[in-house]
PDB file of C-alpha atoms and ligand atoms in Angstrom:
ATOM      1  CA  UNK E 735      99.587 126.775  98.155  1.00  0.00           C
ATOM      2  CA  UNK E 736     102.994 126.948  99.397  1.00  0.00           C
ATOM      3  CA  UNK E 737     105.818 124.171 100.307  1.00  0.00           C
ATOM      4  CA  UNK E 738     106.904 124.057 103.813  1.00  0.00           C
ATOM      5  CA  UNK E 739     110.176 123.485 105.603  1.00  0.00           C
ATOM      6  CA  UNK E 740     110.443 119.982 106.757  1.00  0.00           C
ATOM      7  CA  UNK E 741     111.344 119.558 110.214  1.00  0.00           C
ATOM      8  CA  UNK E 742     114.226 116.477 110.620  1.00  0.00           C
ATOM      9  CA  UNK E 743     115.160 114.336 113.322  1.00  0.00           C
ATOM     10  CA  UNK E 744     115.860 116.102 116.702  1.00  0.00           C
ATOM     11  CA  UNK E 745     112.842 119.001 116.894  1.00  0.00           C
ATOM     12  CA  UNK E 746     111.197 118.040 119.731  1.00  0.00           C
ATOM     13  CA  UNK E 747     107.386 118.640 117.969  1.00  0.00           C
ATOM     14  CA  UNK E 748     108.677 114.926 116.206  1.00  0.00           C
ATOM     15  CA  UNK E 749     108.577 113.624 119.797  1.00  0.00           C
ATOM     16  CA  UNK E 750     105.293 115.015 120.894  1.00  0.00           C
ATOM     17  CA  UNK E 751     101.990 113.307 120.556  1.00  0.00           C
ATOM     18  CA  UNK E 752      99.848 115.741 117.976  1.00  0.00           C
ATOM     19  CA  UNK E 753      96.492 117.832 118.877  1.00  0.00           C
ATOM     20  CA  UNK E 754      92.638 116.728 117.775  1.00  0.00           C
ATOM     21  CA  UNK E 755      91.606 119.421 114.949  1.00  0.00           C
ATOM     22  CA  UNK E 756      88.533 120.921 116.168  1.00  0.00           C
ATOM     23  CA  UNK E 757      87.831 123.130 113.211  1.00  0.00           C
ATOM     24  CA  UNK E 758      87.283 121.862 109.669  1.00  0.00           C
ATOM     25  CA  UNK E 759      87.692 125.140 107.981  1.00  0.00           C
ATOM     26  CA  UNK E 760      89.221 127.056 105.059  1.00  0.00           C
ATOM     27  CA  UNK E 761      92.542 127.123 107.146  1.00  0.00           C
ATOM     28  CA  UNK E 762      92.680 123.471 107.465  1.00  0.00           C
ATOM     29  CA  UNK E 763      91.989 122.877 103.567  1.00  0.00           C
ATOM     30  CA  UNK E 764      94.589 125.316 102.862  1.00  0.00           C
ATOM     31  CA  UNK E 765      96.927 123.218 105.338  1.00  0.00           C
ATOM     32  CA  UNK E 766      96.375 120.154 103.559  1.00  0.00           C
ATOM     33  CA  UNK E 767      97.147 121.677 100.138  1.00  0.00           C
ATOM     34  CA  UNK E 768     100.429 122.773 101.348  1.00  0.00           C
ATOM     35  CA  UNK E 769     101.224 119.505 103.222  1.00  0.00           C
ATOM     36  CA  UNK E 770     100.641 117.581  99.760  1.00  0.00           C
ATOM     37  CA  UNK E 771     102.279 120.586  97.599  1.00  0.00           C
ATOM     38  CA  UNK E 772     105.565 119.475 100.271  1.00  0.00           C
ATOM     39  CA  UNK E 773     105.083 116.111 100.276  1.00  0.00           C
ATOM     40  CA  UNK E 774     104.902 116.005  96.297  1.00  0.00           C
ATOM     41  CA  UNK E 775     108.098 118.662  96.445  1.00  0.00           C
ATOM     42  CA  UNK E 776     110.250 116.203  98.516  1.00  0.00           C
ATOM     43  CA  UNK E 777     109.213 113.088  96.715  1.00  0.00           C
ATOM     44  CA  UNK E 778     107.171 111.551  99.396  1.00  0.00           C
ATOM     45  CA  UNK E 779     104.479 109.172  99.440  1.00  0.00           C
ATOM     46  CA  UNK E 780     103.363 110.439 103.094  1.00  0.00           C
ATOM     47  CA  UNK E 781     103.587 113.425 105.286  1.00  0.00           C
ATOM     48  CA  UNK E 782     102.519 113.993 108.792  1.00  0.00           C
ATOM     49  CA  UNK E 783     101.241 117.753 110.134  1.00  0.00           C
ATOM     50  CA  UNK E 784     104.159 117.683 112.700  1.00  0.00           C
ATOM     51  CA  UNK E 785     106.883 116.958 109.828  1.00  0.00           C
ATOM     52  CA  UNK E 786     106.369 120.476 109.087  1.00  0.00           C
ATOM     53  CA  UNK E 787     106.634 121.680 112.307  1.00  0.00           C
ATOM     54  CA  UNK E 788     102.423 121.340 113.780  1.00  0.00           C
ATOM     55  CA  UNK E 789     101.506 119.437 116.289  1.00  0.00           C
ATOM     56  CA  UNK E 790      98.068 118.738 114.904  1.00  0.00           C
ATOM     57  CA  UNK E 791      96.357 115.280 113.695  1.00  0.00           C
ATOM     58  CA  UNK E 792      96.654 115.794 110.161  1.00  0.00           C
ATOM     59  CA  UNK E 793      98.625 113.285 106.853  1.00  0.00           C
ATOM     60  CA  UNK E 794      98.525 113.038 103.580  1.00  0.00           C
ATOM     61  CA  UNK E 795      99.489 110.124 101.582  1.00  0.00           C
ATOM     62  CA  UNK E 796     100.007 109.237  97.783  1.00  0.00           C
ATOM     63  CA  UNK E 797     101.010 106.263  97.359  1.00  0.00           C
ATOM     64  CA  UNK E 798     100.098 106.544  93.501  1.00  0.00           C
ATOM     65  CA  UNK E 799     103.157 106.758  92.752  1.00  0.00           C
ATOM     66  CA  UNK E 800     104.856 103.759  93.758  1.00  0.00           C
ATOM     67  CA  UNK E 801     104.428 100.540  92.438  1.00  0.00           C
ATOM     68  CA  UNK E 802     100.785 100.228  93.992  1.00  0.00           C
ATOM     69  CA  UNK E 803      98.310  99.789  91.792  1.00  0.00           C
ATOM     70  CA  UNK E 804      95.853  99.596  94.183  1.00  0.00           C
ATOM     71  CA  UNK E 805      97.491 102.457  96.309  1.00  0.00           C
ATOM     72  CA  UNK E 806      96.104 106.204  96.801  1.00  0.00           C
ATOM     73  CA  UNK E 807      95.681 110.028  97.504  1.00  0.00           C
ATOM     74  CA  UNK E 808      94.319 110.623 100.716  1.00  0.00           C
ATOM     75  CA  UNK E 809      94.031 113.505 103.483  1.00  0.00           C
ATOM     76  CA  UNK E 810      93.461 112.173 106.935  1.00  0.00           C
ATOM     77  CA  UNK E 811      91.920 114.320 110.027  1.00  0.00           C
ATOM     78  CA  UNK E 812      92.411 112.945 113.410  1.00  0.00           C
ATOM     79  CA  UNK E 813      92.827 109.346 112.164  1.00  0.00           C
ATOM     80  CA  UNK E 814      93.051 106.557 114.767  1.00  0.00           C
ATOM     81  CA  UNK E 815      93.717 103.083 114.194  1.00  0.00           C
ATOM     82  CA  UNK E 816      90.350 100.809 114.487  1.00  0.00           C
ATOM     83  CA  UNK E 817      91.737  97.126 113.996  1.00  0.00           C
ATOM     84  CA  UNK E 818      95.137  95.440 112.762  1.00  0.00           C
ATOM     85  CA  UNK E 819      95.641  92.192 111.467  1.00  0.00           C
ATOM     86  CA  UNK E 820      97.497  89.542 113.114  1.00  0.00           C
ATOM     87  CA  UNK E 821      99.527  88.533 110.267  1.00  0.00           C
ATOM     88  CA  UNK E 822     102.315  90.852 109.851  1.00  0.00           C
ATOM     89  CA  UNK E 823     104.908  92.143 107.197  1.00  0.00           C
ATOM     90  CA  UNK E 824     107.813  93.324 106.762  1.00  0.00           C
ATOM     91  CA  UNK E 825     109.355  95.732 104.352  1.00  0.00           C
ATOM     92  CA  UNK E 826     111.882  98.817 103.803  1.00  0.00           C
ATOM     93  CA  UNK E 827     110.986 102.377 105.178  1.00  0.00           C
ATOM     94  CA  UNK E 828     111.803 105.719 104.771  1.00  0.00           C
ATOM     95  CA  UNK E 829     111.027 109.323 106.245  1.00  0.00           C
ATOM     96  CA  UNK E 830     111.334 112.557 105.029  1.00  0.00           C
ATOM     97  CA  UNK E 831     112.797 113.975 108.303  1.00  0.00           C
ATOM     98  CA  UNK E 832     115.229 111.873 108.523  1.00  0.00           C
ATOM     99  CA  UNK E 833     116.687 111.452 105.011  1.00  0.00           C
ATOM    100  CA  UNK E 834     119.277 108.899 104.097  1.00  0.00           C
ATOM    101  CA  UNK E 835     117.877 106.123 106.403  1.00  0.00           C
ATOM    102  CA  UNK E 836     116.136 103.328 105.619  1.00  0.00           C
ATOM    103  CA  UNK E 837     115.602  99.776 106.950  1.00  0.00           C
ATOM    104  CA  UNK E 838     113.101  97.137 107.495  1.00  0.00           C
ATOM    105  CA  UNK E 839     110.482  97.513 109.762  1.00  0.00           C
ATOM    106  CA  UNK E 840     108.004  94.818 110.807  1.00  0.00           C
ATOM    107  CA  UNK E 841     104.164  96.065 111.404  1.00  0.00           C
ATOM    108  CA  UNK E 842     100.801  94.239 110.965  1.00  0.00           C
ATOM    109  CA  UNK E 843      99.796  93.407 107.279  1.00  0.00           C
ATOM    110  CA  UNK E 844      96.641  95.052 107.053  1.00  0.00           C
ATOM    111  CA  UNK E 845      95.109  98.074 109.090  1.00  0.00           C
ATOM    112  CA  UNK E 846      91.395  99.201 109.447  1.00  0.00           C
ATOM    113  CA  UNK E 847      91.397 103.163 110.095  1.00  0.00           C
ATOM    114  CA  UNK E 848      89.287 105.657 110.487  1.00  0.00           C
ATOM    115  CA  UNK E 849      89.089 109.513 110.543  1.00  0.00           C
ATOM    116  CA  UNK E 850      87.897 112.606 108.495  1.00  0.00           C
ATOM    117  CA  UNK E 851      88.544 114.235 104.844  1.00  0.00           C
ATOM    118  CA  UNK E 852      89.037 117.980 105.095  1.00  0.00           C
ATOM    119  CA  UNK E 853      85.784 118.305 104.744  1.00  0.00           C
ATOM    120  CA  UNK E 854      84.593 117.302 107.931  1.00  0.00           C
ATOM    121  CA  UNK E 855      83.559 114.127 106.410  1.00  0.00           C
ATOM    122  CA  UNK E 856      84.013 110.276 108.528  1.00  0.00           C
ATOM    123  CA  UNK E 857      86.160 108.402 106.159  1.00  0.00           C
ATOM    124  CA  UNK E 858      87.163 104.246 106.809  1.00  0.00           C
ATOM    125  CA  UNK E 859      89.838 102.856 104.789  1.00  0.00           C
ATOM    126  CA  UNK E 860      91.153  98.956 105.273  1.00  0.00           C
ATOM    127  CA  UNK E 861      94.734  98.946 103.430  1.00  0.00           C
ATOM    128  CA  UNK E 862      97.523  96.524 102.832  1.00  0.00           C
ATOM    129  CA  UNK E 863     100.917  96.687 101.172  1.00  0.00           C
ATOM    130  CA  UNK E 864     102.433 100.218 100.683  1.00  0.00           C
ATOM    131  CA  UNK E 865      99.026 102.512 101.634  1.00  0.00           C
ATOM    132  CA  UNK E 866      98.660 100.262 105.178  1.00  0.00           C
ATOM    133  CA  UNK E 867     102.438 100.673 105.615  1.00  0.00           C
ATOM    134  CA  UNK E 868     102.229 104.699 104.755  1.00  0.00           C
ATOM    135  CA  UNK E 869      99.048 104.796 107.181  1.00  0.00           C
ATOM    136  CA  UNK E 870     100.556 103.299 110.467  1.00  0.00           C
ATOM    137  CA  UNK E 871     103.953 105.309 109.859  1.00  0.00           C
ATOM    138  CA  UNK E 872     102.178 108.400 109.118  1.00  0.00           C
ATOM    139  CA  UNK E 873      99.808 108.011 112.453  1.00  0.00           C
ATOM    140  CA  UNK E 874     103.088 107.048 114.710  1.00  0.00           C
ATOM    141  CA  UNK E 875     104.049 110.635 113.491  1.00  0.00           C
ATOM    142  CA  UNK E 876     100.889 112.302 115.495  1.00  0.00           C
ATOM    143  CA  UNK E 877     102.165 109.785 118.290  1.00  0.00           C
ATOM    144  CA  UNK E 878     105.179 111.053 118.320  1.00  0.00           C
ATOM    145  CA  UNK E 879     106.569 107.889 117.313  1.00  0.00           C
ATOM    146  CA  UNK E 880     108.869 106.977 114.367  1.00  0.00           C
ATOM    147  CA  UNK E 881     109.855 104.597 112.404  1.00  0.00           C
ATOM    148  CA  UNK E 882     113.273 104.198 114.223  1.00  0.00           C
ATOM    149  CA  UNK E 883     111.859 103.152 117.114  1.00  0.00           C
ATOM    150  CA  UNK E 884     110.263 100.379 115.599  1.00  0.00           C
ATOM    151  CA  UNK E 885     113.576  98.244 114.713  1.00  0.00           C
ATOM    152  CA  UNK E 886     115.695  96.305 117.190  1.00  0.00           C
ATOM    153  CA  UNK E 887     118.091  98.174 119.499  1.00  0.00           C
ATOM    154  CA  UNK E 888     120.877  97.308 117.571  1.00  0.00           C
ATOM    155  CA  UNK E 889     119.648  98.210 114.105  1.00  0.00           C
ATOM    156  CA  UNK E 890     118.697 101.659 115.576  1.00  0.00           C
ATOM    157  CA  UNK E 891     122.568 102.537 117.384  1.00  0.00           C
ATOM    158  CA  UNK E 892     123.564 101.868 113.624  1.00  0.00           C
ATOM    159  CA  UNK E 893     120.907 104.030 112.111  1.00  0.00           C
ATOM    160  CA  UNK E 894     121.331 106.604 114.383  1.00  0.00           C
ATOM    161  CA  UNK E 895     125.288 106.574 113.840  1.00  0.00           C
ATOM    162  CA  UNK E 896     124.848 106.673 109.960  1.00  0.00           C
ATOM    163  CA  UNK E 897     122.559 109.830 111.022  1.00  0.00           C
ATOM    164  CA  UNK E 898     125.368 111.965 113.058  1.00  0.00           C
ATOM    165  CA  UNK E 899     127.922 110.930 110.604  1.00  0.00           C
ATOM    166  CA  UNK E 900     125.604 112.341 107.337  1.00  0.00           C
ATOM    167  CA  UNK E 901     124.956 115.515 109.423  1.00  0.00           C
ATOM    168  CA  UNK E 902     128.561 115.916 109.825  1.00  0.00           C
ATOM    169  CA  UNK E 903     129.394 115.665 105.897  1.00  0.00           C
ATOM    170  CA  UNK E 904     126.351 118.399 106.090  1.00  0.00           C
ATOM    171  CA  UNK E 905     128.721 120.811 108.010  1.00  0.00           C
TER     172      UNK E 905
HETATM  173 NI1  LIG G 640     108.033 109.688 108.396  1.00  0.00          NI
END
């Protein structure tokens, strides 16, 4: 197992719609391990394959650690959205590429999903609260998509100008 470098806002392979795995194989096991190992390093509750720098349809999630009870440890292959509910929620998020941000983001309540373990197996998980949250951020990351882009206009010039201004203090 081995933590990898987390990729932050600005590498293009953020903004690039993710790859079907074709091969459930040692090499994708070992993948997984490492994506959890990183996620667990940074204190994460999800990461997506292209957060470290893949474009592939892979995430983990642990949302164990939270305060959700009823939340868990899973590894997701090619995972697509089957059925979202009406009624919708909103609540603060996070992402490990782009650290010191967080705001409210609005998304449907409960989500119906489906893809395969590492194994090769078909898994279907309906989630609310933080796992359904973790799910539909972690699949906008194999969409390209992120969590910015799901706040109003407004909200995201400020987010973004917090952004610059923390990679300046970086420098
Ligand atoms: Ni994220």
């Amino acid at each position: 197992m081995a933590i990898r470098p987390i990729v932050m806002l600005g590498d293009p392979v953020l903004r690039t719609a993710a790859d079907p795995v074709e091969s459930f194989d040692d090499e994708l096991r070992e993948l997984v391990s490492d994506m959890f190992e990183t996620m667990y390093h940074a204190e994460g509750v999800g990461l997506a394959a292209p957060q470290i720098g893949l474009s592939k349809r892979i995430l983990v999630i642990d949302t164990r650690r939270e305060d959700d009870p009823d939340g868990g440890r899973l590894a997701l292959v090619n995972p697509e959205i089957l059925a979202v509910s009406r009624a919708t929620e909103k609540a603060s998020e996070g992402c490990l590429s782009i650290p010191g941000l967080e705001e409210f983001v609005e998304r449907p309540a409960v989500v119906e999903v489906r893809g395969f373990d590492p194994e090769g197996n078909e898994i279907t998980v309906e989630a609310d609260d933080l796992l359904g949250r973790a799910l539909q951020h972690e699949i906008d990351h194999l969409d390209g998509v992120l969590f910015l882009d799901r706040v109003s206009a407004l909200k995201r010039r400020m987010l973004l100008k917090k952004w610059r201004k923390l990679q300046d203090e970086d420098e």
